[in-house]
Coordinates of C-alpha atoms in Angstrom, one line a residue:
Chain A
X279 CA 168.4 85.1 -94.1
X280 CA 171.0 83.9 -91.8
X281 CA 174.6 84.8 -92.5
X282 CA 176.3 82.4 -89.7
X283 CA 178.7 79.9 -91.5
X284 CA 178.2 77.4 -89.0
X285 CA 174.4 76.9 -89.9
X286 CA 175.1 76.5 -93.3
X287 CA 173.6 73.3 -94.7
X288 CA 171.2 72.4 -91.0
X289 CA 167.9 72.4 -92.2
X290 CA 164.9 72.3 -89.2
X291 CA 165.1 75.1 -86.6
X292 CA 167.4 75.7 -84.2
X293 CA 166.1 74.3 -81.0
X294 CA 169.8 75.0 -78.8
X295 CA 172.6 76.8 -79.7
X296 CA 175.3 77.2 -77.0
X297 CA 178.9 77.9 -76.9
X298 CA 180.6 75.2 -74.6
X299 CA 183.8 77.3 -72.8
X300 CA 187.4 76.0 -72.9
X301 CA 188.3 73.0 -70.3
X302 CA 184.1 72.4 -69.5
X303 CA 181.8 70.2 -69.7
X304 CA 178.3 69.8 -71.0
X305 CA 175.0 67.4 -71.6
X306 CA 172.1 67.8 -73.2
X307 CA 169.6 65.3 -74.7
X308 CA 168.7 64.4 -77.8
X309 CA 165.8 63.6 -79.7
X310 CA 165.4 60.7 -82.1
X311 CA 165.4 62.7 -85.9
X312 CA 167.2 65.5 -84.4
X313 CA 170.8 66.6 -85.5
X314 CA 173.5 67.8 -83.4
X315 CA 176.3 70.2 -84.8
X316 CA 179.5 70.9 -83.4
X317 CA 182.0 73.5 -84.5
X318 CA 185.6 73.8 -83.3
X319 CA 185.6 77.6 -83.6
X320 CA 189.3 78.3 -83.2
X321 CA 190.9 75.0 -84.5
X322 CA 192.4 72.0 -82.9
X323 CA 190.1 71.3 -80.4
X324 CA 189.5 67.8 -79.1
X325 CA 185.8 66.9 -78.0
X326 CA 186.0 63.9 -75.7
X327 CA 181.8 62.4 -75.9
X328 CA 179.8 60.2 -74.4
X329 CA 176.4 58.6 -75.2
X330 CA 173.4 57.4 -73.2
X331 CA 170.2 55.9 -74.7
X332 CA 168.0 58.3 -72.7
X333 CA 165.6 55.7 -71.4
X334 CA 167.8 52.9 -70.4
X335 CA 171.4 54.8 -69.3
X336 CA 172.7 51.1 -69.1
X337 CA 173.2 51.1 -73.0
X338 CA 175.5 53.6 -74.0
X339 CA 178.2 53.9 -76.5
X340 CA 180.8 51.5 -77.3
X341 CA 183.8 52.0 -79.0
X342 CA 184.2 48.4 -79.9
X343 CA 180.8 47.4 -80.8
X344 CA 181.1 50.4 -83.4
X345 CA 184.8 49.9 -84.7
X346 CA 184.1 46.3 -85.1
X347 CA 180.3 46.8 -87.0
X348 CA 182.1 48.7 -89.3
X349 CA 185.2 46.9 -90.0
X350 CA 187.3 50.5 -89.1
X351 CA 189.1 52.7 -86.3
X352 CA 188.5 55.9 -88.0
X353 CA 184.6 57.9 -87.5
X354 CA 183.9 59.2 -90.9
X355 CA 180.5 60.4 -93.1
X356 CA 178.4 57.4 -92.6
X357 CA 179.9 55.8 -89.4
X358 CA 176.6 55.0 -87.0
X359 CA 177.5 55.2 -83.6
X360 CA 176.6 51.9 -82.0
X361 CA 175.7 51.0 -78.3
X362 CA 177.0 48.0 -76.2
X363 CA 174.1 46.0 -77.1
X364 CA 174.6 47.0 -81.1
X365 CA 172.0 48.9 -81.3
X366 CA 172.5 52.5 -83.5
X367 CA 172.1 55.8 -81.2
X368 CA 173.6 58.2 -83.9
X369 CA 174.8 58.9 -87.0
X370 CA 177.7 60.8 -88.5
X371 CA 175.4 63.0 -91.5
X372 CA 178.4 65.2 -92.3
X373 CA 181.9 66.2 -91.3
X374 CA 184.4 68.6 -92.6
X375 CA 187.3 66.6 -91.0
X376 CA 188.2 63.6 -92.7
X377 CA 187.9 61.2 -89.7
X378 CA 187.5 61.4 -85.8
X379 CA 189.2 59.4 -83.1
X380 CA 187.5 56.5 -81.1
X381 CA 190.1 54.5 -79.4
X382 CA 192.0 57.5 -77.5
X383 CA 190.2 57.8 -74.7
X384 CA 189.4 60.8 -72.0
X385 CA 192.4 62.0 -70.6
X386 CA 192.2 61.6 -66.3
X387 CA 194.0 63.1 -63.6
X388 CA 195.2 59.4 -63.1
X389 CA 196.2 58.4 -67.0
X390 CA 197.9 61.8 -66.7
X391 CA 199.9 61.0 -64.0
X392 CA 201.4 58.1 -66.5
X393 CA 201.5 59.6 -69.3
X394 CA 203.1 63.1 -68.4
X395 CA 204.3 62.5 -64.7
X396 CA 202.9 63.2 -61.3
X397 CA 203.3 66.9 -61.6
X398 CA 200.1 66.9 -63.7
X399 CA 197.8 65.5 -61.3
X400 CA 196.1 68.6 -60.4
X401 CA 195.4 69.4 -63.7
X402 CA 191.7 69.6 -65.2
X403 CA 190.8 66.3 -66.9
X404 CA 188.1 65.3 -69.2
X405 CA 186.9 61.8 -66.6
X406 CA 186.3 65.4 -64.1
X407 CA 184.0 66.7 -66.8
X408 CA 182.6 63.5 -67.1
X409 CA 182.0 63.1 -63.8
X410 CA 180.2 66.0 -63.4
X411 CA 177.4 66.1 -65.7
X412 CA 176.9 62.6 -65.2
X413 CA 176.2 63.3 -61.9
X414 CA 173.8 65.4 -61.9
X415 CA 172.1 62.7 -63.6
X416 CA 173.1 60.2 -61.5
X417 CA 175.5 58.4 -63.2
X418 CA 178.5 57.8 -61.4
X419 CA 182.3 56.4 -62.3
X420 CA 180.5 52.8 -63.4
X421 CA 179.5 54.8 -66.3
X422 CA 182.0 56.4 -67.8
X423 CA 183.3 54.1 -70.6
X424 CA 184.9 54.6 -74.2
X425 CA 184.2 57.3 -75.9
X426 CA 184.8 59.2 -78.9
X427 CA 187.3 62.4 -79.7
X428 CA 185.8 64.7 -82.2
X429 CA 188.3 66.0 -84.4
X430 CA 191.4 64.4 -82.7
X431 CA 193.8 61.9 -84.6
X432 CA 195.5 59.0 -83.3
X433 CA 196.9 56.8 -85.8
X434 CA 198.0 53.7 -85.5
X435 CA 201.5 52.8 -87.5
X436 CA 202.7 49.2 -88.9
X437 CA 203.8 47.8 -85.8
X438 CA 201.2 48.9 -83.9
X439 CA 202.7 52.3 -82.5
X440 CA 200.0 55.0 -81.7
X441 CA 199.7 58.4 -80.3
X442 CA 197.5 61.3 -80.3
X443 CA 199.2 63.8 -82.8
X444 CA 198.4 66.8 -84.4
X445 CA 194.7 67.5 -85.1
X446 CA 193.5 67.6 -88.6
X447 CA 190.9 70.0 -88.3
X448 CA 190.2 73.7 -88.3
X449 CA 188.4 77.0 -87.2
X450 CA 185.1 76.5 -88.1
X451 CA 184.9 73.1 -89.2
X452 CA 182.5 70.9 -88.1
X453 CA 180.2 67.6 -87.4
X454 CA 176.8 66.5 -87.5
X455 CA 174.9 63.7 -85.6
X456 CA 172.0 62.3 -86.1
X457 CA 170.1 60.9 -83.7
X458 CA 168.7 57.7 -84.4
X459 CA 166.9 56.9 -80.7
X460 CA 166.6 59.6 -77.7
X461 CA 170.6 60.2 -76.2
X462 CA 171.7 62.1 -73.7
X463 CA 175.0 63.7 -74.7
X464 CA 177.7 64.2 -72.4
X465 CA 181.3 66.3 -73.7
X466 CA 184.2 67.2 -72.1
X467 CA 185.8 70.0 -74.1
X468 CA 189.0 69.0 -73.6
X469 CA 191.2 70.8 -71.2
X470 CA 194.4 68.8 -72.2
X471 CA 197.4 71.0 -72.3
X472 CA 200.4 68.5 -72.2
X473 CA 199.8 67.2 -75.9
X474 CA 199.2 68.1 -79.6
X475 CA 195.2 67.3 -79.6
X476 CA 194.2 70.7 -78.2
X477 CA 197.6 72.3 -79.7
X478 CA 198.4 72.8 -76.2
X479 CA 195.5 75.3 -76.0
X480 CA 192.0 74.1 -75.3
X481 CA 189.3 77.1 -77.3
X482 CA 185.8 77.1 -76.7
X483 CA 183.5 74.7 -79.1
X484 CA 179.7 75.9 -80.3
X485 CA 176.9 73.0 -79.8
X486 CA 173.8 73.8 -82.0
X487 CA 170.9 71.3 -82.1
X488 CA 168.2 71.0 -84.8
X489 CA 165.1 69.5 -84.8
Chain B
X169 CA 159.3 9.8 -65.3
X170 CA 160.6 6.0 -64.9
X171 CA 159.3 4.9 -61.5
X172 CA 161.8 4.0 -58.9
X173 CA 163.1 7.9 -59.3
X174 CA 159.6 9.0 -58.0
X175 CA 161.4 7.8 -55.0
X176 CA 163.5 10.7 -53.3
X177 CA 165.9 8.6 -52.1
X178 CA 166.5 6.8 -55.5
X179 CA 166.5 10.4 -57.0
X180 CA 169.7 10.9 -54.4
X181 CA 171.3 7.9 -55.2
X182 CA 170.9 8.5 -59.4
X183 CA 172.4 12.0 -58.3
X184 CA 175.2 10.4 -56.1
X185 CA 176.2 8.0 -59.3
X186 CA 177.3 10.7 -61.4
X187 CA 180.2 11.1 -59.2
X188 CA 183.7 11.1 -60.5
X189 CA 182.7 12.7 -64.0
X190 CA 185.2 13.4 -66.3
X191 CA 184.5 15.9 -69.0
X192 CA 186.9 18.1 -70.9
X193 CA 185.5 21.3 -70.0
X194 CA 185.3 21.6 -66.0
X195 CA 187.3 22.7 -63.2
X196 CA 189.0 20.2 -61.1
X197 CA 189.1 20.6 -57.4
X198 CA 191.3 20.7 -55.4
X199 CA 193.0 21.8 -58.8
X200 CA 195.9 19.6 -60.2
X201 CA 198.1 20.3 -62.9
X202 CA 200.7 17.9 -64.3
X203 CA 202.0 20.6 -66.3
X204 CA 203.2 23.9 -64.2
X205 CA 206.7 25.5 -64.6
X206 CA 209.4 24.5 -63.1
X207 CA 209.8 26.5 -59.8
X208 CA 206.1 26.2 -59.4
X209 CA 205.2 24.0 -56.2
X210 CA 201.8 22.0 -57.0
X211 CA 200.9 23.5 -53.7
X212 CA 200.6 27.2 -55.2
X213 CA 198.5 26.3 -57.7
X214 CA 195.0 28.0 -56.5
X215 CA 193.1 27.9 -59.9
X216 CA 192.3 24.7 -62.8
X217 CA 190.0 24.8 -64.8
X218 CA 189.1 24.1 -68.8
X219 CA 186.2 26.6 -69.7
X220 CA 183.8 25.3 -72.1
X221 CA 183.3 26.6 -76.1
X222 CA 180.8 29.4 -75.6
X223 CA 181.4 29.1 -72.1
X224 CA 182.4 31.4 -69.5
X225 CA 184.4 31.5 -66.1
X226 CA 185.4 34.0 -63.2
X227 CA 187.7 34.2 -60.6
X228 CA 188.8 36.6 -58.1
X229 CA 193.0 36.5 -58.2
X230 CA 195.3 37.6 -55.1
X231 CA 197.9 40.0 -55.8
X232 CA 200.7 38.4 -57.5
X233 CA 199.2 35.3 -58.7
X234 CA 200.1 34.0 -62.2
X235 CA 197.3 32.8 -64.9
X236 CA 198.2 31.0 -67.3
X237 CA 195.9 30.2 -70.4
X238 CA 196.4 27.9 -72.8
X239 CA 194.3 27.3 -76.5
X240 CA 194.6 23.8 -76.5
X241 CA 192.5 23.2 -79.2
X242 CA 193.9 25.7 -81.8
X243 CA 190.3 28.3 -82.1
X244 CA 189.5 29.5 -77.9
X245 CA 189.0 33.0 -78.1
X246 CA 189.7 34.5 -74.8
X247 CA 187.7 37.7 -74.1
X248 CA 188.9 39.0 -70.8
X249 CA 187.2 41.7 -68.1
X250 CA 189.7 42.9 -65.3
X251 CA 187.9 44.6 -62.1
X252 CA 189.9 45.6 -59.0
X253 CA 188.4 43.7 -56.5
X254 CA 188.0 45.7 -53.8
X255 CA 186.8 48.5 -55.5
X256 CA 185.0 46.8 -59.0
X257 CA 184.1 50.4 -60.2
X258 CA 187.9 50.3 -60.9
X259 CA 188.3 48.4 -64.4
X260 CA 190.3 47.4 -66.9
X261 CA 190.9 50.3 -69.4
X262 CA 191.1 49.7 -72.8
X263 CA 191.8 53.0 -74.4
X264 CA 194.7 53.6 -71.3
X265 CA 196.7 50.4 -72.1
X266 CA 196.5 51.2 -75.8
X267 CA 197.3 55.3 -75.4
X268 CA 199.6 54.9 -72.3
X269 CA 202.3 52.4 -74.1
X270 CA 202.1 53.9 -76.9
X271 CA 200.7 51.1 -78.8
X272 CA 197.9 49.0 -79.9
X273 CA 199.3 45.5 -79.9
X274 CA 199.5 43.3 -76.8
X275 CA 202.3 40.5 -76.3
X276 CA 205.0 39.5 -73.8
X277 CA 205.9 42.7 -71.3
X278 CA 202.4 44.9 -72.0
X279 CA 200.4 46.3 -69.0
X280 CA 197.0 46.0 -68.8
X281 CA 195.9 49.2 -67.2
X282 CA 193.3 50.1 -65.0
X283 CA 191.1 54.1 -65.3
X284 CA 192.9 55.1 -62.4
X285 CA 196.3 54.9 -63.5
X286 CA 197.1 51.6 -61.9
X287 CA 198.4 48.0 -63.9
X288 CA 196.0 45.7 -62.5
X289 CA 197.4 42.5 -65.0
X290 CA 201.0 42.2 -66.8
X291 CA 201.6 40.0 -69.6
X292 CA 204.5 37.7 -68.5
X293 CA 204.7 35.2 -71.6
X294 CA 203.4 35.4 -74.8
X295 CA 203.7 32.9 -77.7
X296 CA 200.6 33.3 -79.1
X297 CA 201.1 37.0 -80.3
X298 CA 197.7 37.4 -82.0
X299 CA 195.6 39.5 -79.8
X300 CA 192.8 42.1 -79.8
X301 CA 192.3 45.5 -77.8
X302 CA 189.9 47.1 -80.6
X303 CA 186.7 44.8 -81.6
X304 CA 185.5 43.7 -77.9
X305 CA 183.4 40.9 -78.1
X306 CA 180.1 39.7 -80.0
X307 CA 176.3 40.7 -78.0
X308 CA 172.9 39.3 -78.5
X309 CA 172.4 41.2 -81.6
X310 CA 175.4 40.8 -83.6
X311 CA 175.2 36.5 -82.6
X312 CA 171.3 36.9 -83.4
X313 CA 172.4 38.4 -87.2
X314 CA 175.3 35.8 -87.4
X315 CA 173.7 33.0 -86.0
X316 CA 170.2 32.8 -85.5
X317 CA 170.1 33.4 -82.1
X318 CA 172.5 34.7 -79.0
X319 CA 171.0 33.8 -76.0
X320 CA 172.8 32.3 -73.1
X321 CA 170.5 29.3 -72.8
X322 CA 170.9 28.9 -76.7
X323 CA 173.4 27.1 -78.3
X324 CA 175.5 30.5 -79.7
X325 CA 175.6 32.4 -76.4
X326 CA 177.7 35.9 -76.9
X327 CA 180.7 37.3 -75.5
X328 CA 178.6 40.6 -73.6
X329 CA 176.0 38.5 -72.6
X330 CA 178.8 35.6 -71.0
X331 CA 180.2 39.1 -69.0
X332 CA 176.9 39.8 -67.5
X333 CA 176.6 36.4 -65.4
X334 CA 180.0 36.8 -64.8
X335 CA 179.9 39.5 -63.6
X336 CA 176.4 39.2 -61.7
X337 CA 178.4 36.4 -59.8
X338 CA 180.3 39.5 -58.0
X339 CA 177.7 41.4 -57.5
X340 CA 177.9 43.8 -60.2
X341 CA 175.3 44.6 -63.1
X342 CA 175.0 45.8 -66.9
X343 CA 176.4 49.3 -66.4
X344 CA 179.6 47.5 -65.3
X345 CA 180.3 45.7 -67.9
X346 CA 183.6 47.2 -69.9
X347 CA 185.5 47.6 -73.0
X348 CA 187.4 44.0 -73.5
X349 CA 190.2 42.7 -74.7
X350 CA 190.7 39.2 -76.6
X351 CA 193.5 37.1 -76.2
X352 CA 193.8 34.3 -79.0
X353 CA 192.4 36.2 -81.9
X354 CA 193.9 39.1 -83.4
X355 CA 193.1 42.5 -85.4
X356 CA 195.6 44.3 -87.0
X357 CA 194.7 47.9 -88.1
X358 CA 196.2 49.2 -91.8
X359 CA 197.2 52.3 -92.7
X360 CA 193.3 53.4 -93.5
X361 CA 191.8 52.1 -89.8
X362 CA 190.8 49.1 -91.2
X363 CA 190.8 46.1 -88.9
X364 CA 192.4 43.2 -90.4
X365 CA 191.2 40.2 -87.8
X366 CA 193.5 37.4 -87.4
X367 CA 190.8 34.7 -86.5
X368 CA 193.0 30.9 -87.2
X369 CA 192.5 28.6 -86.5
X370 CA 196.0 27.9 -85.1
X371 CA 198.1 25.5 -83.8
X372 CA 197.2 24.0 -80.4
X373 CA 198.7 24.6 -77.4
X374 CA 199.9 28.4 -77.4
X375 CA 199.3 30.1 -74.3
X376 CA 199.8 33.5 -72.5
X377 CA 200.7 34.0 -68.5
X378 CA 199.5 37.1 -67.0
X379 CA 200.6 38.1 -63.6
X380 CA 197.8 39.7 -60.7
X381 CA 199.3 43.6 -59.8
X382 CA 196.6 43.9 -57.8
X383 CA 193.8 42.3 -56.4
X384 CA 191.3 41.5 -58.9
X385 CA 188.4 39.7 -60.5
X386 CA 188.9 38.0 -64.0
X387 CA 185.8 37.6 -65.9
X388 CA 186.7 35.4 -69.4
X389 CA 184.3 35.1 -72.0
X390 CA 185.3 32.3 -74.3
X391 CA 183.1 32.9 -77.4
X392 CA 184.3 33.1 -81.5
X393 CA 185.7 36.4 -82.3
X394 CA 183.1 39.0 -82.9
X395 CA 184.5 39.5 -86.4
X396 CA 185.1 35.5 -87.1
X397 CA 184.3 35.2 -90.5
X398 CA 183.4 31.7 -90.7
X399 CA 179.0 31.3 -90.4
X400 CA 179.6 28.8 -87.9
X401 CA 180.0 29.4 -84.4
X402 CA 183.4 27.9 -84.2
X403 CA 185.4 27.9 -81.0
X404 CA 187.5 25.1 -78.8
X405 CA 187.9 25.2 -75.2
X406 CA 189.9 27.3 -73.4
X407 CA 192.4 26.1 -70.2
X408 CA 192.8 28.5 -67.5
X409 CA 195.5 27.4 -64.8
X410 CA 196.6 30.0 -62.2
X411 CA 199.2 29.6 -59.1
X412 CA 200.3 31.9 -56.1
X413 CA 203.7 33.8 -57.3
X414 CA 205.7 36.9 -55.3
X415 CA 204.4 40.2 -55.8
X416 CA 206.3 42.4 -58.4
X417 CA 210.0 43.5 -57.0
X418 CA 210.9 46.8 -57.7
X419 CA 213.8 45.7 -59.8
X420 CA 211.7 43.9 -62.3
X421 CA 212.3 43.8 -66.2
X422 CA 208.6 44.5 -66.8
X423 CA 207.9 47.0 -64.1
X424 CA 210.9 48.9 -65.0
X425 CA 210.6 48.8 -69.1
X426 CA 209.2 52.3 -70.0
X427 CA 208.8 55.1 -67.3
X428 CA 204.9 54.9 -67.7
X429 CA 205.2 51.8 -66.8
X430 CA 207.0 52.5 -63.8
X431 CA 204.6 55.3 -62.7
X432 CA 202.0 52.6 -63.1
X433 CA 203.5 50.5 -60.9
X434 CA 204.5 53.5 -58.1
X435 CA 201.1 54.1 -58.4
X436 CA 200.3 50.2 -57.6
X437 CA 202.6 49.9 -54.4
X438 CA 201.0 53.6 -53.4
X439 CA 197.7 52.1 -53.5
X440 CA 198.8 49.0 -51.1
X441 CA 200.7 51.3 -49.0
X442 CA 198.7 50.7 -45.9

């Protein structure tokens, strides 16, 4: 009988179970029918995530194409996750946070230069993290496109104004993602320390899979 | 097969006849325009050409040259891809322009901004006002559910699928192929996320003028709104009219209007520091 919190409610086994440090990145695929969990242990934590249909890395996630199927900015319980050619690649099963971000972006050592000042520029980014597990896979800058920010909030006001702002979620909250085809998931845990979507403080995150 | 065309040299002169053609949706070369600003000398003008309902065009732009567009019929739907052109795996980035400037509505003064920190379009004039950074455009399976079919040798070709030749034409292939945005048609996003699209039609005649910060290739898509509501595939052609202008001065209103901005534009004149 397990006692870890974070499993509560997975059924299947556990097939991987890793904790993904502050600032890093990480990619693993998944299988069609299996769920991935993630758990922002200490709070606060924005996971910046990409997605690759496994056998064709040409279709990936799009922002747009899911925003716009579903008539919303906001990820919630239900949203599918829908590639650039429409197709569905995952599925939002459950989430303890009311809604996750997809029009934010990844933070880069060049948007940071903009958005902060030229003093930041040698500061860990989430396009580095990027970067580096896609190319150990061969996938290069062509490939690094929209993505979504687990547990990060940016709203966007009457006339338009937006910002990321404080995070809405929690230690120990969580969400799950179905796969609907074979992925290839690729995360930056967030290393961004010049605004509220990390509370100035990027923590570790815990990726379990489940077949 | 009528007869006197099995005869190669009737063939050229049936060719030869069509000469002179005059259709609304074309480009006219070299380009004339009876209608450019004043201050602009006809011999600037590098670029004219109407793009087609459901059609598509591309151009590579130097830096500093103005594009104008114009809806003349009221429903063009302008889906626009910006590459840098020397180095295409620099693109328009969606998510930047929105995040950077602090808001999700484009008009009169916004950048569009490139992933490496860099404005590769500005948005000199605006009157249209009803604009789109969120939806992107439609693809082969969302036409295919709306219309019956998507295909680009069908008669309801998409917006993804209108990128892809475009940008074949420079070289480049599905994995470049961005995040859009749409000039002409709108979404406006309440209070819950919900996108509220703001689809016309409209008056004729409104337009937007961008202006070239760098060296780029503009791939336009000119295909109904992904989120058009109307069943069917409703869209007028779009005019595209683009002249040779100075490169942006360091005291300029637009360049100079938030300090992103300007860091955007350092970053520009960096990049052509050579």
């Amino acid at each position: 009988m397990s006692v870890d919190p974070h499993l509560a409610g997975l059924t299947g086994p556990v097939v991987h179970d890793c904790i993904v440090p502050a600032r890093a990145p990480w990619l693993h695929p998944i299988a069609a029918g299996q769920t991935l969990r993630i758990v922002d242990l200490e709070g606060n934590q924005a996971v910046d995530f990409l997605l690759y249909a496994t056998a064709d890395d040409a279709e990936r996630y799009s922002a747009q194409d899911t925003v716009a199927a579903q008539g919303n900015l906001f990820l919630r319980q239900g949203t599918v996750l829908r590639s650039n050619e429409g197709r569905a690649m995952m599925t939002i099963t459950a989430t303890s946070v009311e809604y996750h971000d997809t029009i934010g972006g990844a933070c880069s050592c060049e948007s940071n230069t903009l958005r902060y000042g030229h003093h930041t520029k040698s500061e860990h980014a989430c396009v580095e993290n990027f970067l580096e597990a896609n190319l150990s896979e061969g996938r290069g800058k062509r490939d690094i496109v929209s993505n979504i920010n687990f547990f990060m909030n940016v709203p966007v006001e009457e006339d338009g104004a937006l910002g990321i702002v404080d995070g809405i979620s929690a230690p120990g909250l969580t969400v799950d993602l179905r796969a609907e085809i074979d992925v290839t998931v690729v995360v930056s845990n967030c290393p961004q320390i010049n605004n509220p979507c990390n509370g100035f403080n990027p923590t570790p995150v815990r990726m379990i899979v489940t077949a | 097969m009528s007869a006197v065309l099995a005869d190669p040299n009737a063939a050229r002169e049936h060719a030869r006849s069509m000469a002179g053609t005059r259709v609304e949706a074309m480009p006219l070369l070299p380009p004339v325009a009876a209608d450019l600003p004043e201050g602009v000398s006809p011999d600037d003008l590098v670029w004219e050409e109407t793009i087609a309902a459901g059609g598509y065009a591309t151009r590579r732009l130097a830096r500093g040259t103005r594009l104008r567009l114009i809806d003349t019929g009221g429903d063009a739907c302008a889906a626009l891809q910006l590459f840098n052109a020397e180095i295409p795996t620099e693109r328009l980035n969606v998510a930047d322009t929105v995040k950077v400037q602090w808001n999700a509505y484009l008009g009169a003064g916004k950048l569009l901004l490139s992933d490496m920190g860099r404005v590769l379009m500005s948005i000199l004039e605006d009157d249209a006002g009803t604009h789109d950074a969120f939806c992107g455009t439609s693809n082969a399976a969302t036409n295919a559910a709306k219309y019956g079919d998507g295909s680009n040798s069908g008669p309801h070709p998409n917006g993804r699928d209108r990128f892809l030749l475009g940008a074949a034409k420079h070289g480049l292939q599905r994995r470049d192929v961005h995040p859009c945005i749409t000039l002409f048609k709108g979404a406006k996003i309440a209070a819950d996320g919900a996108i509220v699209p703001e689809i016309g039609p409209f008056a004729g005649g409104r337009s937007v003028t961008l202006r070239a910060e760098m060296e780029v290739i503009v791939v336009i898509a000119n295909v109904p709104h992904v989120l058009d509501p109307r069943a069917d595939y409703t869209v007028t052609p779009l005019r595209a009219t683009a002249w040779r202008g100075p490169v942006t001065s360091e005291d300029d209103a637009i360049r100079n209007a938030t300090p992103e901005g300007q860091r955007a534009f350092l970053n520009v004149e960096d990049y052509f520091r050579r």
